Short mmCIF file of C-alpha atoms in Angstrom, two decimals:
data_model
loop_
_atom_site.label_atom_id
_atom_site.label_comp_id
_atom_site.label_asym_id
_atom_site.label_seq_id
_atom_site.Cartn_x
_atom_site.Cartn_y
_atom_site.Cartn_z
CA MET W 1 -31.28 -38.97 67.31
CA LYS W 2 -27.66 -38.88 66.05
CA LYS W 3 -25.60 -35.76 66.64
CA VAL W 4 -24.03 -33.84 63.46
CA GLY W 5 -20.54 -34.24 63.76
CA LEU W 6 -18.32 -30.90 63.69
CA LYS W 7 -16.81 -31.69 60.25
CA ALA W 8 -20.31 -32.20 59.04
CA ARG W 9 -21.56 -29.08 60.51
CA ARG W 10 -18.56 -27.15 58.98
CA SER W 11 -19.26 -28.70 55.59
CA MET W 12 -23.00 -27.69 55.92
CA TRP W 13 -22.13 -24.07 56.79
CA SER W 14 -19.56 -23.83 54.11
CA LEU W 15 -22.40 -24.93 51.60
CA LEU W 16 -24.89 -22.47 53.09
CA ALA W 17 -22.37 -19.53 52.80
CA GLY W 18 -21.30 -20.25 49.17
CA PHE W 19 -25.32 -20.51 48.39
CA ALA W 20 -25.78 -17.08 50.10
CA LEU W 21 -22.66 -15.62 48.19
CA SER W 22 -23.93 -16.95 44.91
CA LEU W 23 -27.48 -15.41 45.54
CA ILE W 24 -25.69 -11.85 46.22
CA LEU W 25 -23.77 -12.26 43.24
CA VAL W 26 -26.83 -12.91 41.10
CA ALA W 27 -28.81 -10.21 42.68
CA GLN W 28 -25.91 -7.74 41.74
CA ALA W 29 -25.80 -9.08 38.18
CA PHE W 30 -29.46 -8.50 37.90
CA GLY W 31 -29.46 -5.23 39.28
CA ALA W 32 -26.65 -4.04 36.82
CA ALA W 33 -28.53 -5.91 34.02
CA SER W 34 -31.89 -4.33 34.74
CA TYR W 35 -30.56 -0.75 35.07
CA TYR W 36 -30.06 0.04 31.26
CA GLU W 37 -33.08 -2.38 30.35
CA GLY W 38 -35.22 -0.72 27.87
CA LYS W 39 -33.36 2.45 28.08
CA THR W 40 -31.77 4.85 25.62
CA ILE W 41 -28.39 6.48 26.08
CA GLU W 42 -27.88 9.73 24.33
CA ILE W 43 -24.16 10.61 23.22
CA ILE W 44 -23.17 14.27 22.58
CA ILE W 45 -20.44 14.52 20.02
CA PRO W 46 -19.09 18.17 19.89
CA PHE W 47 -17.79 17.68 16.23
CA SER W 48 -19.37 17.39 12.94
CA VAL W 49 -20.76 13.89 11.59
CA GLY W 50 -17.94 11.94 9.88
CA GLY W 51 -14.95 13.23 12.00
CA GLY W 52 -12.65 11.23 13.93
CA SER W 53 -14.45 11.15 17.19
CA ASP W 54 -17.83 10.69 15.49
CA ILE W 55 -16.60 7.57 13.86
CA TRP W 56 -15.00 6.36 16.83
CA ILE W 57 -18.23 6.42 18.89
CA ARG W 58 -20.45 5.26 16.27
CA THR W 59 -18.13 2.20 15.62
CA ILE W 60 -17.95 0.96 19.00
CA GLY W 61 -21.54 1.94 20.03
CA PRO W 62 -23.32 -1.19 18.61
CA TYR W 63 -20.74 -3.42 20.22
CA LEU W 64 -21.48 -1.66 23.50
CA GLY W 65 -25.04 -1.85 23.27
CA LYS W 66 -24.72 -5.70 22.69
CA SER W 67 -22.18 -6.09 25.46
CA ILE W 68 -23.77 -4.07 28.18
CA PRO W 69 -26.47 -6.03 30.41
CA GLY W 70 -29.93 -4.75 29.30
CA ASN W 71 -28.79 -3.88 25.75
CA PRO W 72 -29.43 -0.18 25.90
CA ARG W 73 -29.95 1.83 22.52
CA PHE W 74 -27.54 4.42 21.73
CA THR W 75 -28.50 7.84 19.91
CA TYR W 76 -25.97 10.36 18.73
CA ARG W 77 -26.19 14.10 18.49
CA ASN W 78 -23.68 16.39 16.84
CA ILE W 79 -23.11 19.86 18.03
CA ALA W 80 -20.18 21.05 15.96
CA GLY W 81 -18.42 24.33 15.77
CA GLY W 82 -16.82 26.71 18.31
CA ARG W 83 -13.60 24.42 18.72
CA GLY W 84 -16.07 21.94 20.23
CA ILE W 85 -16.99 23.98 23.24
CA PRO W 86 -20.84 24.32 22.50
CA GLY W 87 -21.12 20.62 22.42
CA MET W 88 -19.01 20.37 25.55
CA MET W 89 -21.44 23.03 27.35
CA GLU W 90 -24.34 21.15 26.18
CA PHE W 91 -23.43 18.19 28.18
CA ALA W 92 -22.09 20.28 31.29
CA LEU W 93 -25.34 22.12 31.53
CA LYS W 94 -27.85 19.33 30.69
CA ALA W 95 -26.36 16.01 31.73
CA LYS W 96 -28.33 14.49 34.70
CA SER W 97 -27.16 11.98 37.24
CA ASP W 98 -29.25 8.99 35.56
CA GLY W 99 -26.35 8.04 33.33
CA LEU W 100 -28.29 8.32 30.08
CA MET W 101 -26.47 11.24 28.57
CA MET W 102 -22.63 10.72 27.73
CA LEU W 103 -20.22 12.60 25.93
CA VAL W 104 -17.32 12.01 23.57
CA SER W 105 -14.28 14.08 23.90
CA SER W 106 -11.00 14.62 22.04
CA ALA W 107 -7.82 16.69 22.18
CA THR W 108 -9.51 19.61 20.72
CA ASN W 109 -11.81 19.81 23.89
CA TYR W 110 -8.81 19.72 26.42
CA PHE W 111 -6.47 22.40 24.90
CA PRO W 112 -9.10 25.35 25.65
CA VAL W 113 -9.18 24.25 29.14
CA LEU W 114 -5.34 24.05 29.61
CA LEU W 115 -4.90 27.33 27.87
CA GLY W 116 -7.37 29.18 30.14
CA ASP W 117 -9.87 29.98 27.43
CA LYS W 118 -12.84 31.64 29.26
CA ALA W 119 -15.40 30.15 26.93
CA ALA W 120 -14.44 26.76 28.02
CA LYS W 121 -16.45 26.72 31.46
CA TYR W 122 -16.58 22.90 31.72
CA ASP W 123 -14.79 21.07 34.45
CA PHE W 124 -13.84 17.51 33.87
CA ARG W 125 -13.23 17.06 37.30
CA GLN W 126 -17.29 16.92 37.69
CA TRP W 127 -17.23 13.71 35.24
CA LYS W 128 -16.04 10.26 35.29
CA PRO W 129 -14.38 8.79 32.29
CA LEU W 130 -15.90 5.38 31.16
CA LEU W 131 -13.89 4.48 28.05
CA VAL W 132 -10.50 5.67 27.05
CA ASN W 133 -8.60 5.40 23.56
CA PRO W 134 -5.18 6.61 23.10
CA VAL W 135 -3.75 7.37 19.79
CA GLY W 136 -0.11 8.02 18.52
CA GLY W 137 1.64 10.53 16.53
CA VAL W 138 4.86 9.96 14.47
CA MET W 139 7.01 12.76 12.89
CA TYR W 140 8.80 11.96 9.52
CA ALA W 141 11.10 13.92 7.03
CA SER W 142 11.54 14.26 3.27
CA PRO W 143 14.79 12.95 2.11
CA ALA W 144 15.27 16.03 0.13
CA SER W 145 15.83 17.89 3.72
CA GLY W 146 19.10 16.11 4.09
CA VAL W 147 17.61 14.36 7.16
CA LYS W 148 18.66 10.75 7.36
CA ARG W 149 18.39 10.05 11.09
CA VAL W 150 17.28 11.98 14.15
CA GLU W 151 20.69 13.24 15.03
CA ASP W 152 20.66 15.26 11.81
CA LEU W 153 18.12 17.23 12.99
CA ALA W 154 20.40 19.30 14.97
CA LYS W 155 22.26 20.48 11.82
CA ALA W 156 19.08 20.64 9.24
CA LYS W 157 18.40 24.07 8.04
CA ASN W 158 15.02 25.37 6.61
CA LEU W 159 12.87 22.58 7.52
CA ILE W 160 9.21 23.62 6.77
CA TYR W 161 5.99 21.93 8.70
CA GLY W 162 2.56 21.97 7.42
CA GLY W 163 -0.13 22.33 10.22
CA ILE W 164 -3.75 23.33 10.94
CA SER W 165 -3.62 25.43 14.12
CA ALA W 166 -1.13 26.34 16.78
CA ILE W 167 -3.55 25.59 19.61
CA GLY W 168 -4.69 22.10 18.27
CA LEU W 169 -2.69 19.11 18.01
CA ASP W 170 -0.05 20.87 16.01
CA MET W 171 0.85 22.31 19.14
CA ILE W 172 2.97 18.92 20.18
CA PRO W 173 5.11 18.98 17.12
CA LEU W 174 5.58 22.79 17.22
CA ILE W 175 6.72 22.51 21.11
CA SER W 176 9.07 19.69 19.83
CA PHE W 177 10.89 21.89 17.40
CA GLU W 178 11.37 24.47 20.23
CA LEU W 179 12.38 21.86 22.58
CA LEU W 180 15.20 20.38 20.03
CA GLU W 181 16.13 23.43 18.96
CA MET W 182 15.44 22.92 15.30
CA ASP W 183 15.45 25.22 12.54
CA ALA W 184 11.82 24.51 11.53
CA ARG W 185 9.18 26.76 10.43
CA GLY W 186 5.36 26.06 11.02
CA VAL W 187 3.13 26.84 7.89
CA LEU W 188 -0.23 26.82 9.48
CA GLY W 189 -3.92 27.01 8.06
CA PHE W 190 -4.26 23.59 6.21
CA LYS W 191 -7.88 22.08 6.50
CA GLY W 192 -6.66 18.76 7.73
CA ARG W 193 -3.53 16.38 8.17
CA GLY W 194 -4.29 14.73 5.06
CA GLU W 195 -4.17 17.97 3.18
CA ALA W 196 -0.72 18.50 5.02
CA ARG W 197 0.44 15.10 4.01
CA ILE W 198 -0.29 15.74 0.07
CA ALA W 199 1.88 19.07 0.52
CA PHE W 200 4.54 17.01 1.99
CA GLU W 201 4.30 14.58 -1.09
CA ARG W 202 4.31 17.49 -3.48
CA GLY W 203 7.63 18.69 -1.82
CA GLU W 204 5.85 21.83 -0.51
CA THR W 205 6.93 20.88 3.06
CA ASN W 206 9.69 18.64 4.14
CA LEU W 207 8.53 17.79 7.63
CA ASP W 208 5.07 16.12 8.85
CA TYR W 209 3.37 14.29 11.19
CA GLN W 210 0.34 11.87 11.32
CA THR W 211 -1.49 9.88 13.81
CA THR W 212 -0.47 6.33 13.69
CA PRO W 213 -3.51 5.03 12.12
CA ALA W 214 -2.83 7.61 9.26
CA TYR W 215 0.94 6.93 9.42
CA ASN W 216 0.58 3.08 9.12
CA ALA W 217 -1.89 3.60 6.26
CA THR W 218 -0.49 6.57 4.31
CA VAL W 219 3.25 7.05 5.28
CA VAL W 220 4.61 3.74 5.74
CA PRO W 221 4.25 3.11 1.64
CA LEU W 222 6.04 6.49 1.29
CA ILE W 223 8.88 4.93 3.63
CA GLN W 224 9.15 1.76 1.69
CA GLU W 225 9.17 3.79 -1.53
CA GLY W 226 12.10 5.99 0.05
CA LYS W 227 9.97 9.01 -0.05
CA ALA W 228 9.98 9.47 3.68
CA ILE W 229 12.26 9.07 6.57
CA PRO W 230 10.68 8.03 10.09
CA LEU W 231 12.10 10.09 12.78
CA MET W 232 10.28 9.72 16.17
CA SER W 233 6.88 9.31 17.90
CA PHE W 234 5.46 11.77 20.55
CA GLY W 235 5.15 8.64 23.04
CA GLN W 236 2.66 7.04 25.29
CA LEU W 237 2.29 6.98 29.20
CA ASP W 238 3.27 4.17 31.21
CA ASP W 239 1.27 3.37 34.66
CA ASN W 240 3.30 5.74 36.39
CA GLY W 241 2.72 8.45 34.00
CA ASN W 242 6.13 8.48 32.47
CA ILE W 243 6.58 9.12 28.55
CA VAL W 244 7.56 5.75 27.02
CA ARG W 245 7.89 4.42 23.45
CA ASP W 246 4.53 4.21 21.54
CA PRO W 247 3.71 0.29 21.36
CA ALA W 248 2.42 0.86 17.70
CA VAL W 249 5.93 2.14 16.54
CA PRO W 250 8.25 0.54 19.24
CA ASP W 251 11.07 0.97 16.93
CA LEU W 252 10.92 4.89 17.01
CA PRO W 253 12.34 6.90 19.74
CA THR W 254 10.32 9.48 21.48
CA VAL W 255 10.80 13.33 21.49
CA PRO W 256 12.59 13.07 24.99
CA GLU W 257 14.98 10.24 23.46
CA VAL W 258 15.70 12.17 20.50
CA TYR W 259 16.48 15.20 22.91
CA GLU W 260 18.94 13.11 24.85
CA LYS W 261 20.68 11.68 21.50
CA ILE W 262 21.23 15.33 20.39
CA LYS W 263 22.07 17.33 23.38
CA GLY W 264 23.52 14.43 25.53
CA LYS W 265 21.38 15.09 28.65
CA LYS W 266 17.78 14.75 29.78
CA PRO W 267 15.33 17.30 28.47
CA SER W 268 14.40 20.26 30.90
CA GLY W 269 13.24 23.95 30.54
CA LYS W 270 9.91 25.61 29.80
CA PHE W 271 9.18 23.84 26.32
CA TRP W 272 9.90 20.40 28.18
CA ASP W 273 7.43 21.50 30.97
CA THR W 274 5.02 22.33 28.25
CA TYR W 275 5.33 19.04 26.30
CA LYS W 276 5.03 16.96 29.50
CA ILE W 277 1.57 18.67 30.26
CA PHE W 278 0.04 18.73 26.61
CA MET W 279 1.17 15.38 25.25
CA PRO W 280 -0.88 13.22 27.25
CA SER W 281 -4.14 15.04 26.56
CA ALA W 282 -3.12 15.28 22.96
CA PHE W 283 -2.46 11.58 22.49
CA ALA W 284 -2.33 9.18 25.59
CA VAL W 285 -5.93 9.87 26.52
CA GLN W 286 -7.15 11.33 23.38
CA LYS W 287 -10.61 10.06 23.01
CA ILE W 288 -12.86 9.50 26.12
CA LEU W 289 -16.42 8.61 26.87
CA TRP W 290 -17.78 10.48 29.73
CA VAL W 291 -20.67 10.44 32.15
CA LYS W 292 -21.72 12.72 34.89
CA GLY W 293 -19.74 12.20 38.15
CA ASP W 294 -22.64 11.38 40.15
CA ALA W 295 -24.17 8.87 38.03
CA PRO W 296 -25.11 5.50 39.59
CA ALA W 297 -22.15 3.22 40.23
CA GLU W 298 -23.78 0.45 38.30
CA ALA W 299 -24.21 2.43 35.31
CA MET W 300 -20.49 2.95 35.13
CA ARG W 301 -19.63 -0.62 36.22
CA VAL W 302 -21.05 -1.80 33.05
CA PHE W 303 -19.15 0.09 30.77
CA TYR W 304 -15.91 -0.95 32.58
CA GLU W 305 -16.90 -4.72 32.33
CA ALA W 306 -17.90 -3.94 28.56
CA ALA W 307 -14.28 -2.69 28.05
CA ASP W 308 -13.02 -6.03 29.43
CA ARG W 309 -15.08 -8.22 27.57
CA LEU W 310 -14.61 -6.41 24.24
CA GLY W 311 -10.87 -6.49 24.61
CA LYS W 312 -11.15 -10.39 24.55
CA ASP W 313 -13.80 -10.26 21.44
CA LYS W 314 -11.96 -11.40 18.42
CA GLU W 315 -14.71 -9.80 16.13
CA PHE W 316 -14.53 -6.45 17.82
CA VAL W 317 -10.87 -6.40 18.02
CA THR W 318 -10.55 -7.22 14.24
CA LYS W 319 -13.33 -5.02 13.02
CA THR W 320 -12.38 -2.00 15.16
CA SER W 321 -8.73 -2.15 14.64
CA LYS W 322 -8.25 0.66 12.08
CA VAL W 323 -10.71 2.99 13.99
CA LEU W 324 -9.01 2.17 17.38
CA GLY W 325 -5.63 2.71 15.80
CA GLY W 326 -4.60 -0.63 16.89
CA TYR W 327 -4.57 0.47 20.67
CA PRO W 328 -6.93 -1.28 23.19
CA LEU W 329 -10.12 0.14 24.39
CA LEU W 330 -9.27 0.82 28.02
CA ARG W 331 -11.24 1.26 31.20
CA GLY W 332 -11.68 4.64 32.32
CA ASP W 333 -11.84 3.83 36.21
CA ARG W 334 -8.13 2.71 35.81
CA LEU W 335 -6.85 5.75 34.27
CA GLU W 336 -8.95 8.46 35.99
CA LYS W 337 -5.86 9.62 37.93
CA THR W 338 -3.78 9.99 34.91
CA ILE W 339 -6.53 11.85 32.85
CA GLN W 340 -7.17 14.23 35.77
CA GLN W 341 -3.36 14.79 35.94
CA ALA W 342 -3.37 15.42 32.28
CA PHE W 343 -5.94 18.54 32.46
CA GLN W 344 -3.80 20.35 35.17
CA ILE W 345 -1.53 22.98 34.30
CA ASP W 346 0.36 25.61 36.61
CA ALA W 347 -0.31 29.31 35.99
CA GLU W 348 3.36 29.88 35.01
CA THR W 349 3.36 27.19 32.05
CA GLN W 350 -0.11 28.41 30.99
CA ARG W 351 1.04 32.12 30.74
CA PHE W 352 4.26 30.94 29.09
CA VAL W 353 2.35 29.15 26.46
CA ARG W 354 -0.26 31.70 25.81
CA GLU W 355 2.27 34.31 25.11
CA TRP W 356 4.52 31.93 22.99
CA VAL W 357 1.50 30.85 20.51
CA GLY W 358 0.52 34.69 20.68
CA LYS W 359 4.11 36.14 19.51
CA LYS W 360 5.01 33.50 17.25
CA TYR W 361 1.76 32.27 15.57
CA ARG W 362 -0.25 35.32 16.30
CA VAL W 363 -3.09 33.49 18.35
CA LYS W 364 -5.49 35.52 20.26
CA LEU W 365 -7.02 33.72 23.22
CA ASP W 366 -9.84 34.85 25.25
#
């Protein structure tokens, strides 16, 4: 009987090792696929039907169902009112560790935590982000204001901004006005950004902001007609958490860039500290799909992998472009550190913000 040569034995063992590895990978894939096989995932939406977050998850939901192994079914439950707190608490109190109840959140849900609202008893540290969608914001002015470029903001007088609430997304432009020491007055109480934009078009206000999807759809035409002057974006975050230009409007400077143009130095002070805390949660990580933190690892993994696949799916990218605002659908595991940092605020800054909105905008917080 001939002896098997050393080279042959090595080849045989390599083949066996490769075969064994293939079996392991197949077993893992089968396990992931079988986890959601025949199951239904309930999505809690702490807003009314037809709102931005509701449209967001209902748009991407069918694609997720097709992309996730096992093709789970998605159902949606809207719990509106109370600044989104009742819906958030429903998930916080009733979600189990089986990964079958998830939550959609937006900036409205983050600010109560940052502001220390006692009614917001939910803790983001107990949950895991599965999917993230950033959104941008752009400031623009009326030519009638006398502002033709950002440097003019230092001398412009009687600027009037239309907003909804000082403790919602309007906080970011309002903080920007203070940081840049602009002579700008906030008129609050509008029912939505669309209504605020109409007031701008009527000449009732001369300063406005819109999210990047709305900006591209409704403000760019005004700019082309000479009825609006683009000024700045609120920015996005890079991988190190630094504020950088928004890729959706790369030609526009960020708020800190405008500060440097006007002041000749880098921003600093209480309003700068506040901006750095509130801007990321307001825009850079605005929409998030969450699952309970102790959900099975395979339940989380299939969502991360679905995000990767959908990012390469031409149909998904094309048909969801308007809803996603032109930004990619991001994996939550790669942004977890950034997200958790976005929800941290020191006691001194929190006290400063509460006093500021209380005195200037008469906001009473619990």
